[in-house]
Structures are given as C-alpha cells and as structure tokens.
Amino acid sequence: MSSWGNRVKISIFGESHGAAIGVVIDGVEPGLELDMDDIYLNMGRRAPGKDPAATPRREADKPNILSGVLNGVTTGAPICCMIENTNTRSQDYGNLMTKPRPGHADYTGYIRYHGFNDIRGGGHFSGRLTAPLVFAGTICRQQLKKRGVAIASHISSVGEIYDAPFNPVKIDDELIQRLNQKSFPLINEGVESEMRALIEDARMNRDSVGGIIECCATGLEPGLGNPMFEGVESLVSSIMFGVPAVKGVEFGTGFNITKMRGSQSNDPYRYENGKVITSSNNNGGILGGITTGMPIIMRAAIKPTASISQVQNTVDLSTKENTTLEVHGRHDPCIVSRASVVIESALAIALVNLY
Amino acid sequence: MSSWGNRVKISIFGESHGAAIGVVIDGVEPGLELDMDDIYLNMGRRAPGKDPAATPRREADKPNILSGVLNGVTTGAPICCMIENTNTRSQDYGNLMTKPRPGHADYTGYIRYHGFNDIRGGGHFSGRLTAPLVFAGTICRQQLKKRGVAIASHISSVGEIYDAPFNPVKIDDELIQRLNQKSFPLINEGVESEMRALIEDARMNRDSVGGIIECCATGLEPGLGNPMFEGVESLVSSIMFGVPAVKGVEFGTGFNITKMRGSQSNDPYRYENGKVITSSNNNGGILGGITTGMPIIMRAAIKPTASISQVQNTVDLSTKENTTLEVHGRHDPCIVSRASVVIESALAIALVNLY
Amino acid sequence: MSSWGNRVKISIFGESHGAAIGVVIDGVEPGLELDMDDIYLNMGRRAPGKDPAATPRREADKPNILSGVLNGVTTGAPICCMIENTNTRSQDYGNLMTKPRPGHADYTGYIRYHGFNDIRGGGHFSGRLTAPLVFAGTICRQQLKKRGVAIASHISSVGEIYDAPFNPVKIDDELIQRLNQKSFPLINEGVESEMRALIEDARMNRDSVGGIIECCATGLEPGLGNPMFEGVESLVSSIMFGVPAVKGVEFGTGFNITKMRGSQSNDPYRYENGKVITSSNNNGGILGGITTGMPIIMRAAIKPTASISQVQNTVDLSTKENTTLEVHGRHDPCIVSRASVVIESALAIALVNLY
Amino acid sequence: MSSWGNRVKISIFGESHGAAIGVVIDGVEPGLELDMDDIYLNMGRRAPGKDPAATPRREADKPNILSGVLNGVTTGAPICCMIENTNTRSQDYGNLMTKPRPGHADYTGYIRYHGFNDIRGGGHFSGRLTAPLVFAGTICRQQLKKRGVAIASHISSVGEIYDAPFNPVKIDDELIQRLNQKSFPLINEGVESEMRALIEDARMNRDSVGGIIECCATGLEPGLGNPMFEGVESLVSSIMFGVPAVKGVEFGTGFNITKMRGSQSNDPYRYENGKVITSSNNNGGILGGITTGMPIIMRAAIKPTASISQVQNTVDLSTKENTTLEVHGRHDPCIVSRASVVIESALAIALVNLY
C-alpha cells in the first residue's frame, strides 16, 4: 500500500506518465500557516535538472493544493496536493512491458499486478512519486518547526568519497540552515568537486553511482516514541524503506557500533545546564525506541540509479527467452543529492507521528 | 506499542521481573499442527546459558499455551502463550530507579512513563521479551514452511571477526537445516573459536561486544508485498527495529551497494528451468518493495550488550547530579548468537503477513 | 480521520466550497475494467436535483480519474478520483462562522479545529463528500460483482410511511437490478406518491424529514469475516456511521429482534440443493461476525436534513450570547432517496475488505 | 480479529472451555492506581448466577494481572489479564461439532476455520469472552474518571417491557452511581418485577428473551473525535458489534429520529453558565463524528439468548442431512442484564481512544 501513518496519515497516488501524481495528508494540525516558499524550495531540491537549486519553482511540478487549506492556513481537514504530469515521453518505454529493466520494479510489478501495472516510466514505482512525499514532508517539517524541531541532511558519501559526519551530540542551527538551502548539501564542501567528478565519470561511462544520506533531527524532547514495534526506529525505517532505492537504514553509529565495545558504545549521561544529555551519541538519540533528547542521527543507503544506458542482460517475458536490453533516454547518473530532501521529508513525516 | 501486524498480529506483554511474559498471536491459520520440539529448540537457542542448545527445554522458560490450540492443532482463534518468570533477583536493581544505565532504556522509559515504568531487569524493555517473539515467530515459520519458505541466519560478525556470507543466489537446504539447529550458527565454523575468544576477552574485561546477524528466507514466490510503505523492506525493518539492540537493518548488498556502479548492482534477469531468476542478488530478493523470488537477504546490526559491570558515568535523577554506576550481576558479554533466532523469528512474522 | 480500511483503503478529501473533492482508493485489484456508465449512474443517483436519474452525467460532478487506471483498466496502483467544485455560492455562509447551525457539525468542527475549519457549505463535513464515497463504492461493487456479489437498497421509510421490506431469505436479481437503476428506489412503488407528498409538505413548511434505508448484499459465500471486533457488523457499521446523518445501524431484524423469543429469532438451518441455508434470516446473514451465506440485511437511520430555513435558536460564539439563525439557500427537504446509493457504496467498500 | 484500537489497543484471547481467557491492553496511561474493588464489582455484574451482585468476587473468574501493573499502579507497559477457566463441562458439547446450533456462530466458525475451531461452549465466540472485555473496560473507565467522564447504563427494555429513558440533556451523578452498583440496572425500578416475570416465563418455556441496553457517558468535553470514518459513532459501533448478540446500535434518538421533522430533531444551542449546551439532545452528544459536550447517549439491541433447550431444526454437516438438535445444560434465558456492564465497558474502551 502507498499509505502510511497513524496520527498523521499520508496516501500517495499517481504514476510517472499518468495524468497526475499527488498525496492526501490526513491529520495535519489546524491553524498552520503554510510557508509556500519553503515548499517550493524543497520540491526544487528534489526536482531533476542540472542545477535544481537555481529553479526552485518549476511550473511543471507545481503543487496544486485542492483541499485542507483556506487562505494559506490549514483547516485540519485532509490536504490533497496534486501535481500534474507534463512533458512525458511515453514512447521511450515501448519494449519494457515484456523486457524488465534490471534493478527496477518492472518484473516484480508485472508479477504482483498480473501485467496490468502501468510500466511507463516505472509507473507507480517511479522515483517521481517522491515529489508528493516531499510536499507532505515539508508540511510536517513546518509543523515540527513550531515545536522547535529541525531536520537536515547531507551527502555522507557518493561511491567511496565521504563527507565529514554530523557531530552527533551538537548540531549547529547555522549548519542546519545552510544544508537546508542546498541541492547538493555537504558539511565539508571541499569534497563537492571530487563527488561531482565521480558522478560525471559514471555518466560518461553510461553508468551510475550510489551513496549515503546522513540525516539528523534536533530539538526533540526526551520520552517520545514507544517500546518495541512502535519505537522511533521502527516508525522511521518503515517509511524510509518506502523511498525507492533505499537498501539500508541505520541509527547512531549503526553498523559500525558492532565493532565497538560496550564501554565505548554506551552513551554516558551527564547534566548540562540542568538537562540530562549524553556525552556521546552512538545510539542516535533513541534508546528502547524512545527519544533521549539528543539529536536523532540516521543514515540511508541509496543504491546506484537502476536506469543506465548500457546494454544489460534480461528476459523477454512474452517469449520466455533470455535477451538484452538497452534503455534510451536521459537518466540521472546519481540521485543521491536529490534524495537528501526526500530522506529529510520521510523523517519529518515519521517524527510528526510522535506528537 | 508492543503490538505489530496486520494479517497476523502479535501483542507482546510482560516485564523481566513481573509475574509472566507472553504474546497473543491473532490471525494464525487454522489447522496447523504445532511442532512443539521445534518451538522448544528455537526458544532454547534464545535462552541464556553456557551452551543453550544442549538444554532446549528449560522448565523456567516453558511456553504455556492458553488458547487458540486444541489437541496440538491451531483453531484459528488468537493464541496466547504465557511464560512465567521464575528465579528473578529484583534486589540487584535497587538504585537503577534513579541512576539510569547508559545504553539501556532506563532513562527514556523513565521520561516516557513519568517514572512509573518497572525498572527491574529493564522491565518491558528487557531482552527477555524476545522469548515470546521467538515463540510467535516459530509458529509463523511453521506456517511458512507449509508454503515452502525456509528461514535461517548466521553470525555474520562479532566485532571485526567475520563469517563467510550467504551465497545470495543459492542457499542450500542442508545449510539452512544445519544453521537452524545451532545456538552459535556459522557458515564457516572455522571462525567460531576466534569469535568465542573475542567474547571471552570482553567478559574478562567486564566489557561486551556486538555483531551482525545475516538472515535469509528462501522459497518465496515472486510478487509478494506492496509498493512504497508496505513493501517487504518496510514491513521487515519495522519489526526488526523492535528487537532490542538492533541499530541497523540492510537488504541485499545493503550499505555496500552504495560503493558499486549501477552496471554492477543491477541484478540481470535470466531464465533457468523456465523460471525467471537473477544472476546476482544485490537487491536481496526485493525490488520496489516486492519479492523477486530470489532469496531474501538481510542483516541486522546488534550493538554490544549495554549491561557491563565496569564503572560508568551517569546521572542521579533524584538529586540531579552527575554520578557513577556499577552494575552487578551476571551479564552476557555478547548477545549476538542468541539474537540469531530472534532475528529469524521477526523475519518470519513479517513474511507471514505477506500471504 | 477520513481514511478507512485495511485491504482496500480509502482516503477522502475536500470541502464543499474548496477547489475539489475526491478520494484515493488503495488496494483495488488489478485488471478490473471499469464500467464508467455504472459509475455515472450511481453518482447521478446521489447528485442533487429534481430527477437526478435523468441526468446521470452532470458535468459539474464529473469524476476525474488521475491515477491507477490505464486504458480503462485498473493497474493495482492507488486510484485517485478528483471532482472539481463549481458553482459554489460561498456568500450564503457569511454568518455561520460564529453562529453554528443546529444539527450540523459547525460547532463541533469549530471546537475540534480551533476555528480554523472551513465552514463554507459545511466544509469537510458536507454531505457533498459522499460523492467520492459513491465513486469508491461503485468500483468496489464492480470488484464484488466479479465474485457474484450484488448490492441493492430501497427507501424503507420516509417519516412514518413505510415501503415493503426485503424478503431476507431470497432477494431476486430482477428486484436488485430494478432498484439499482432508481433514484427513488422502492420495493412497493405504490408508496412513492405518499412519500413524495410528505417530503413536499416538509418543504412547504420550510422543514425536513428523515427516513430509513434498507440495504442488502447477496451472493456472499459463508465464512467471510472475523470474530469480535473485525466482524462484518463492526466493519460495516464503522463506515456507515462515517456517512453524514446516519444515527443508527442494525442488521437482520435489528432492534425488533429484542421483542422476539429465542425460538423465533434463531434461524434454523436446512439443506437446499446441497447448500446450507437458514429458513429465516433474523441475523441478517451474519453470526459471530462471520457471513452465513444468506443475504446481508442492514438498515441505516437517516436523520432529517439539518439545513432548514426556519428561524432556529443558536448562539453567537463571538459575542457569547444566545441568538437566532435563519439559513438561506435551497435545501433538500429529504436526503433519504439520495442516501440510498451512498449506503450501498459504503456497504460495498466494507464488504470488499472481506476478500 | 479479536484486536481493537489505536491509542489504546486491546487483544482478547481464549475459549470458553480452554485453559484460560484474557486480554492484553496496550496504551494504558502510566501511574493509574487500579481500583480492584471496582474491577471485581464490574466483573461480578457480568458473571452468571442468580444474584451476581451479591458475589462480586467469584474465585472462578478472578482476574490474574500478569504484567503492566506494579504495586497496584499501571506502569504504561501492556497489561495482560488472564482468567483461568474452571468447572467446564465439555462433555455437554459432543454433537455440536457437526450439528450447528441455530443463532450461534457454530456454523460460520466451522466454515471460517475449516472445522478446526474449538466448538466447546462456543469456543472463542462464547459470551464468556466478554469477561476480559469488562476487565479492560473497567481500567479504561478508571482512566476516564480522572478526566471527569462517567459511564452508566440501564436495561431499556426486556422484550416489550420498557424502563424510563435517560434524560438526554442532564444525567445526575447519583443516578449514575446507583446504576453502576446494580446487576439489574433500571431507572424506574418499578418495572423490575415485570421484567423478571417475563424472563422467568421464557425460562419455563425453555425459551429466551432479548432487550435493549441504553448507555450514556457524561463529562466529555466538546471537540473530541474526527470527521467521517473515525468519528465517535464509528469507533463506538465498531467495538459494540464485537460484543456477541448485539444486532443494532443507535445514537441519540436513533431510529426514531427518522420520524421527526428537522425542526424537532435539530438540537438548538444556547449558553448556560457561559457554556454552550443544546436544549435537546437528539444527536446523542455527537455531531459530525465529534462530541458536542452533551451526554453521549447510545442503545444496543441484544438478541434473545441463542442457547435454548427446545428442539430446533438444524443440519448435520457430516451426513449433509437435515436433522434436529436439543441442547442440554443450564442456559441463561436473558443476558440483557449481564450485558449492561459489557456495553458500558465497550463504550469506555472506545472513548478512551479519543484522548
């Protein structure tokens, strides 16, 4: 299902080459004055294009708010946002119906939906469906902002080129604000040229690269969440793995915590200005599924773009024979930078369900 | 909440030092003849002790089936399993009420429940609550087995000592059966002594170590699951992060897929004996949230046991001062081996929801 | 929340005088060829107007399918249907913001949403929101039809004028088909003029009348549903009470069963053509929450239209004083006939969740 | 499923003649000091027996609290209550396996669970399963009481003998307290002897009678609940129809509102002591799914006890022939009085989910 949530529910609809994509968000608090510039900025950060940050308001992806907002203020009723699809080139996808693209959901969708799925541009499985997710997430962020919660992310890695990590115990507001403006967000901007060169190299080789997004949330009070299956990590990961191309999710020190000793990984408590904090934050702000009050730190692994224009081995489902496939069209050799705001949005939707 | 699921729902209850722990499982298929030996074997694999496999039926952890089973066969009504707590030494936990143990949920539980949480032995946050999870998971496995689905796991790593990985495209039944019998499951048993030495070293240093569990499921037909937020990865991760000490979950090549090129990470299709398979399995048997029919491969990062007997820095919540804490009692320096069957069980519960 | 369901989920959005209303339906089976004439017919039965059946395709209420349907066939992805609002006369609702209309949700919405709710035409609480419900319900009916399940309803009463009841053990297909075409469906059409006269009398007195819809579903196999809280009656009633103006729901003989003896109310079993049937159907086709295979019979009580143009006592929330209110505009003195297809639709959505 | 809820979730387990019945309640607020006398009183009101109010603490139905309560105070963790079954006479149910009792769930359970259901005493469909519902409901009532919410019910009718109704705009605390103590609660106690005579007459005729429970909740603030499918009526009815024998649920004036004119049924607003109230309460304290702040008034129709000792027509599922059935054993000729506290409990569980 393309629905998620409990207190705030989202229901995403649409296909890459259909009439429109969009989302219904149910449970948004009434009286929230929407910051449309912020919405356009975030949707621009996700939108494809050479330098997306420069064109924040692409008419093609204009969010059309159909309900739930009156005079720019939320009413509490469900918000439906529709984004019309334009400039879709369906003819590019002719032979995909029977020749599934490796790494895509063409084959699994074909089996799941008995061949009735809309294959054009990936249909409902398209990365384009993250546009309404960013819309919904940005509204949730604005709701969280009123509670002092801020979210930011950066490109932790592209291939094997790494940015500096967040300081897990203290994340400056200025850093958050700087990252929030960027379509290629980095803590250490010195690695940008090297990352871009790697992406360009992949493009020249008709190939693609993946990477890791590190995302944080600050300002959360301690005591949010629930034990076991409705813990913060469960909530967050269940929406994160709904983002196409995510193959791993970790919190705090994540997989590397397995290489530590307990005496290192345990985050000692101490008082600072009358408030309980931890000196380290290997648990990423979450213990027993419940927030500690320290920043939430998480990382999502983004696989290399599945659409590459090299010849690939596949099958022909109609003839039941092995064959090859060469996908035409312009493809993004690296979606990691565009994924940053998607991960932030997904985190925001998860966290707003804690209140 | 300690409830999870949709078609099969589980609701876990109990505290480490309360009267009993247990689980209600709603939605189990009627007519399933329970294999109690299998249940005792799995619960034994999870139970603490030197060589747990040797004592599969510890009376102390005997599962008491209160409902849903008639003459050893499931009726379709909810199954309640109760496990009475015995031999609990509550006096060990006196000062934890105000001095939260680093790495545990003492502090977050205290805030979340306004100090009313049962702190003894971690209360509802205790790893002991995984015993009913194993009970529920084993029943789900038996249900899956009827559909030809098998689940197994091994200790992928303890600290920096690694076992061999699963062959992601072909996992032999014999390997699965061998691993299923073990309380310290390894593909390459040659690393066992080295792993055990590392664990013993941690114990001697009053410290602990973590590790990674790699888990697989074979025999799943293609086309199970849903796009986006009810995809297999979302379902699986949401229950996995409900297992105490899990800090990361990844599928297929996981975080390492970010270092690959798309031409490497895309899994090419081909026909084998009239069936569509993939030559590699970097996506861990899941594309677009839906099964490909290849083995599901996933890994969970288990942090070092939080309970260590070294002196640790913490706070006193009653006096609001910094202090230190020395936790007494016997503690398991490494829970990774015992976690293996818990991860298998959680995977089984998630997968049974796909049918 | 305006979301409902489990296997098939609907999420309704929109306000009476906003840009659009609509629904996202997630979980519709793939490969269903939509019968658009049937959709227009049902939406026409619900639409306001003198003789709605005569104008089945009112452009104003044209359903715009944005997703989930390709070349007229469902793909399995979420279906979004949008209906643009036109010809809305917002100026009629000026003083309602502070003077809540008796019998409407103006006051409760005001409190619930801290005054941010869209009051125009009832906003999200408007009966107009049943249009997308009929759209969704008709798709579910078409899905049920493939399984041999038919749904029909009639106006059981308007005020104290009663139609003949369904024969609860045998409902002819011809009757179902006849009722399905009608905007004023009656088993005994001889009572139509009397009912219409009562409605006209209410209109002349600037008043309104209520009534009862009796609805049936035939062709359900036995054994569908679950015990206790996910029984058929629980599912059906939870969506029925989401229909504005419904104040009571009963199954089988309903409230009148309380006047019977057990020897009368128990439905005896017997074999007919090798199939188990019941000689009577006081339980409305449901025992223990599970279908018996007999027709499902239910009734919904529809209160008199709250909008009447008589002067009514109310309060002024801004001045905190008692006052009176005279609502202008054309109002439907009886919505019972239009509600029939809404009740049918809600039943269809509930029942499709059983498969 | 036998699970219900969202913020407070209950999961009921057990069979009439199994080892135990019980419930897990997840989401109870921490720090609630349980009033065990109140729990015993309510469970006694439900328990079978000549004069149940006189024996509030029957050992046979003693609730065993296994978790979630420490020193009599809730911890916030799931509460499991187990009630052991004793004195079960399974031999009475020998031939029911193939001869379904009319009016019971024997046949539907047989089909639903492919004959694996536990038929003894109705198994999981037994009215006995309302004992844990009363336990859970009483805890929810104690939670509501802290917020000033009180719940009471009375026997509105047995057969065609009627008690006086609640005054829907003003229900005295003394009346509530009086009714809360009774196992045969009536507003006008003058009708008790007539009701009891009717019940006795049914018993003498080896027959049974039904009736109506009217239930109220006072002290709810306005603005609770949600529009459409998560409205108060939807929540309440979905749990009410999970109570065995309930065939109808109505709010406010209910089905009789259909005989009124809008000018009568609309509840006019006015200020009283600075608070908005309604002069009448035909809507039962709910408009648009949201509380008005007036008492919630609802009625549930309870069908005559299905178990009667007269010879009844039924089928033999093994021979596929028509046959007759004579059920032995003591049966309650009227469960209406015992149902009163069950309806109150179900209402409490529903309402606690609004906070």
Coordinates of N, CA and C in Angstrom, one line a residue, chain A residues 34-145:
Chain A
L34 N 0.9 27.9 6.0 CA 1.9 27.2 5.2 C 2.9 28.2 4.6
D35 N 4.2 27.8 4.6 CA 5.2 28.6 4.0 C 5.5 28.0 2.6
M36 N 4.8 28.6 1.6 CA 4.9 28.1 0.3 C 6.3 28.2 -0.3
D37 N 7.0 29.2 0.1 CA 8.4 29.3 -0.5 C 9.3 28.1 0.0
D38 N 9.1 27.8 1.2 CA 9.8 26.6 1.8 C 9.4 25.3 1.0
I39 N 8.1 25.2 0.7 CA 7.6 24.1 -0.1 C 8.3 24.1 -1.5
Y40 N 8.2 25.2 -2.1 CA 8.9 25.3 -3.5 C 10.4 25.0 -3.4
L41 N 11.0 25.5 -2.4 CA 12.5 25.3 -2.2 C 12.7 23.8 -2.1
N42 N 12.0 23.1 -1.2 CA 12.2 21.7 -1.0 C 11.9 20.9 -2.3
M43 N 10.8 21.2 -2.9 CA 10.4 20.5 -4.1 C 11.4 20.7 -5.2
G44 N 12.0 21.9 -5.2 CA 13.1 22.2 -6.2 C 14.3 21.4 -5.9
R45 N 14.6 21.2 -4.6 CA 15.8 20.4 -4.3 C 15.7 19.0 -4.8
R46 N 14.5 18.5 -4.8 CA 14.2 17.1 -5.3 C 14.1 17.0 -6.8
A47 N 13.7 18.1 -7.5 CA 13.4 18.1 -8.9 C 14.6 17.8 -9.7
P48 N 14.5 17.1 -10.9 CA 15.6 16.8 -11.7 C 16.1 18.1 -12.4
G49 N 17.3 18.0 -12.9 CA 17.8 19.2 -13.7 C 19.3 19.4 -13.3
K50 N 19.9 20.2 -14.1 CA 21.4 20.4 -13.9 C 21.6 21.0 -12.6
D51 N 21.0 22.2 -12.3 CA 21.3 22.9 -11.1 C 19.9 23.2 -10.4
P52 N 19.3 22.2 -9.9 CA 17.9 22.4 -9.4 C 17.7 23.5 -8.5
A53 N 18.7 23.8 -7.6 CA 18.5 24.9 -6.6 C 18.2 26.2 -7.3
A54 N 18.7 26.4 -8.5 CA 18.5 27.7 -9.2 C 17.1 27.8 -9.7
T55 N 16.4 26.8 -9.8 CA 15.0 26.9 -10.4 C 14.0 26.3 -9.4
P56 N 13.8 26.9 -8.3 CA 13.0 26.3 -7.2 C 11.5 26.1 -7.6
R57 N 11.0 27.0 -8.5 CA 9.6 26.9 -8.8 C 9.4 26.5 -10.2
R58 N 9.6 25.2 -10.5 CA 9.3 24.7 -11.9 C 7.8 24.6 -12.0
E59 N 7.3 25.2 -13.0 CA 5.8 25.1 -13.2 C 5.4 23.7 -13.4
A60 N 6.2 22.9 -14.0 CA 5.9 21.5 -14.3 C 5.6 20.7 -13.0
D61 N 6.2 21.1 -12.0 CA 6.0 20.4 -10.7 C 5.2 21.2 -9.7
K62 N 4.4 22.1 -10.2 CA 3.7 23.0 -9.3 C 2.7 22.2 -8.4
P63 N 2.8 22.3 -7.1 CA 1.8 21.6 -6.3 C 0.5 22.3 -6.3
N64 N -0.5 21.6 -6.6 CA -1.9 22.2 -6.6 C -2.6 21.7 -5.3
I65 N -2.8 22.6 -4.4 CA -3.5 22.2 -3.2 C -5.0 22.3 -3.4
L66 N -5.6 21.1 -3.3 CA -7.1 21.0 -3.6 C -8.0 21.1 -2.4
S67 N -7.4 20.9 -1.2 CA -8.3 20.8 0.0 C -7.4 21.0 1.2
G68 N -8.1 21.3 2.3 CA -7.5 21.3 3.6 C -6.8 22.6 4.0
V69 N -6.7 23.5 3.0 CA -6.0 24.8 3.3 C -7.0 25.9 2.9
L70 N -7.2 26.9 3.7 CA -8.1 28.0 3.4 C -7.3 29.3 3.7
N71 N -7.2 30.1 2.7 CA -6.4 31.4 2.8 C -5.0 31.1 3.3
G72 N -4.4 30.0 2.8 CA -3.0 29.7 3.2 C -2.8 29.1 4.5
V73 N -3.9 28.8 5.2 CA -3.8 28.2 6.6 C -4.5 26.9 6.6
T74 N -3.9 25.9 7.3 CA -4.5 24.5 7.3 C -5.8 24.6 8.1
T75 N -6.8 23.8 7.7 CA -8.1 23.8 8.4 C -8.2 22.6 9.3
G76 N -7.3 21.6 9.2 CA -7.4 20.4 9.9 C -8.0 19.2 9.1
A77 N -8.7 19.6 8.0 CA -9.2 18.6 7.1 C -8.1 18.0 6.2
P78 N -8.3 16.9 5.6 CA -7.2 16.3 4.8 C -6.8 17.3 3.7
I79 N -5.5 17.3 3.5 CA -4.9 18.2 2.5 C -4.6 17.3 1.3
C80 N -5.2 17.6 0.1 CA -4.8 16.9 -1.1 C -3.9 17.8 -1.9
C81 N -2.8 17.3 -2.3 CA -1.9 18.0 -3.2 C -1.8 17.2 -4.5
M82 N -2.1 17.9 -5.6 CA -2.0 17.2 -6.9 C -0.9 17.9 -7.8
I83 N -0.1 17.1 -8.4 CA 0.9 17.7 -9.3 C 0.7 17.1 -10.7
E84 N 0.3 17.9 -11.6 CA 0.0 17.4 -13.0 C 1.3 17.0 -13.7
N85 N 1.2 15.9 -14.4 CA 2.3 15.4 -15.2 C 2.3 16.1 -16.6
T86 N 3.4 16.6 -17.0 CA 3.5 17.2 -18.3 C 4.8 16.7 -18.9
N87 N 4.9 16.9 -20.2 CA 6.2 16.6 -20.9 C 6.6 15.2 -20.7
T88 N 5.7 14.2 -20.7 CA 6.0 12.8 -20.5 C 6.2 12.2 -21.9
R89 N 7.3 11.5 -22.0 CA 7.6 10.9 -23.3 C 7.4 9.4 -23.3
S90 N 6.2 8.9 -23.4 CA 5.8 7.5 -23.2 C 6.4 6.6 -24.2
Q91 N 6.7 7.2 -25.4 CA 7.2 6.3 -26.5 C 8.5 5.7 -26.1
D92 N 9.3 6.2 -25.2 CA 10.5 5.7 -24.8 C 10.4 4.3 -24.1
Y93 N 9.2 3.9 -23.7 CA 9.1 2.8 -22.8 C 8.4 1.6 -23.5
G94 N 8.4 1.6 -24.8 CA 7.6 0.6 -25.5 C 8.0 -0.9 -25.2
N95 N 9.2 -1.3 -25.2 CA 9.5 -2.7 -25.1 C 9.8 -3.1 -23.6
L96 N 9.6 -2.1 -22.7 CA 9.8 -2.5 -21.3 C 8.7 -3.4 -20.8
M97 N 7.6 -3.4 -21.4 CA 6.4 -4.2 -21.0 C 6.8 -5.6 -20.8
T98 N 7.6 -6.1 -21.7 CA 7.9 -7.5 -21.7 C 9.4 -7.8 -21.3
K99 N 10.2 -6.7 -21.4 CA 11.6 -6.8 -21.0 C 11.9 -6.0 -19.8
P100 N 11.8 -6.7 -18.6 CA 12.0 -5.9 -17.4 C 13.4 -5.4 -17.2
R101 N 13.5 -4.1 -16.8 CA 14.8 -3.5 -16.6 C 15.5 -4.0 -15.3
P102 N 16.7 -4.5 -15.4 CA 17.3 -4.9 -14.1 C 17.4 -3.8 -13.1
G103 N 17.2 -4.1 -11.8 CA 17.3 -3.2 -10.8 C 16.0 -2.3 -10.5
H104 N 15.1 -2.4 -11.5 CA 13.8 -1.7 -11.3 C 12.7 -2.7 -10.9
A105 N 11.5 -2.1 -10.6 CA 10.4 -2.9 -10.2 C 9.5 -3.4 -11.3
D106 N 10.1 -3.3 -12.5 CA 9.3 -3.8 -13.7 C 8.8 -5.2 -13.6
Y107 N 9.7 -6.1 -13.2 CA 9.4 -7.5 -13.1 C 8.5 -7.8 -11.9
T108 N 8.8 -7.3 -10.8 CA 8.0 -7.6 -9.6 C 6.6 -6.9 -9.7
G109 N 6.6 -5.8 -10.3 CA 5.3 -5.1 -10.5 C 4.4 -5.9 -11.5
Y110 N 5.1 -6.5 -12.5 CA 4.4 -7.3 -13.5 C 3.8 -8.5 -12.9
I111 N 4.5 -9.2 -12.0 CA 4.0 -10.4 -11.3 C 2.9 -10.0 -10.3
R112 N 3.2 -9.0 -9.5 CA 2.3 -8.5 -8.4 C 0.9 -8.1 -9.0
Y113 N 1.0 -7.4 -10.2 CA -0.3 -6.9 -10.7 C -0.7 -7.6 -12.0
H114 N -0.2 -8.8 -12.2 CA -0.6 -9.7 -13.3 C -0.5 -9.0 -14.6
G115 N 0.5 -8.1 -14.8 CA 0.7 -7.5 -16.1 C -0.1 -6.2 -16.3
F116 N -0.9 -5.9 -15.3 CA -1.8 -4.7 -15.5 C -1.1 -3.4 -15.0
N117 N 0.0 -3.5 -14.4 CA 0.7 -2.3 -13.9 C 1.1 -1.4 -15.1
D118 N 1.1 -0.1 -14.7 CA 1.5 0.9 -15.7 C 3.0 1.0 -15.7
I119 N 3.6 0.5 -16.8 CA 5.1 0.4 -16.9 C 5.8 1.6 -17.3
R120 N 5.0 2.6 -17.8 CA 5.6 3.8 -18.4 C 6.4 4.6 -17.4
G121 N 7.7 4.7 -17.5 CA 8.5 5.5 -16.6 C 8.5 4.9 -15.2
G122 N 8.2 3.6 -15.1 CA 8.2 3.0 -13.8 C 6.8 3.0 -13.1
G123 N 5.9 3.8 -13.7 CA 4.5 3.9 -13.2 C 4.5 4.3 -11.8
H124 N 3.8 3.6 -10.9 CA 3.6 4.0 -9.5 C 4.9 3.8 -8.7
F125 N 5.9 3.0 -9.3 CA 7.1 2.7 -8.6 C 8.2 3.8 -8.9
S126 N 7.8 4.8 -9.8 CA 8.8 5.8 -10.2 C 9.3 6.6 -9.1
G127 N 10.5 7.0 -9.2 CA 11.1 8.0 -8.2 C 10.4 9.3 -8.2
R128 N 9.6 9.5 -9.3 CA 8.8 10.8 -9.3 C 7.8 10.8 -8.2
L129 N 7.4 9.7 -7.7 CA 6.4 9.7 -6.6 C 7.0 10.2 -5.3
T130 N 8.3 10.5 -5.3 CA 8.8 11.2 -4.1 C 8.5 12.6 -4.1
A131 N 8.0 13.2 -5.2 CA 7.7 14.6 -5.2 C 6.5 14.9 -4.2
P132 N 5.4 14.1 -4.3 CA 4.4 14.4 -3.2 C 4.9 14.0 -1.8
L133 N 5.8 13.1 -1.7 CA 6.4 12.8 -0.4 C 7.1 14.0 0.2
V134 N 7.8 14.7 -0.7 CA 8.5 16.0 -0.2 C 7.5 17.0 0.1
F135 N 6.4 17.1 -0.6 CA 5.3 18.1 -0.3 C 4.8 17.8 1.1
A136 N 4.4 16.5 1.3 CA 3.9 16.1 2.6 C 4.9 16.3 3.7
G137 N 6.1 15.9 3.4 CA 7.2 16.1 4.5 C 7.5 17.5 4.8
T138 N 7.4 18.4 3.9 CA 7.7 19.8 4.2 C 6.6 20.4 5.1
I139 N 5.3 20.0 4.9 CA 4.3 20.4 5.8 C 4.5 19.9 7.2
C140 N 4.9 18.6 7.2 CA 5.2 18.1 8.6 C 6.4 18.8 9.2
R141 N 7.4 19.1 8.4 CA 8.5 19.9 9.0 C 8.1 21.2 9.5
Q142 N 7.1 21.9 8.8 CA 6.7 23.2 9.3 C 5.9 23.0 10.6
Q143 N 5.2 21.9 10.7 CA 4.5 21.6 12.0 C 5.5 21.3 13.1
L144 N 6.6 20.6 12.8 CA 7.6 20.3 13.7 C 8.4 21.5 14.2
K145 N 8.6 22.4 13.2 CA 9.3 23.6 13.5 C 8.7 24.4 14.6

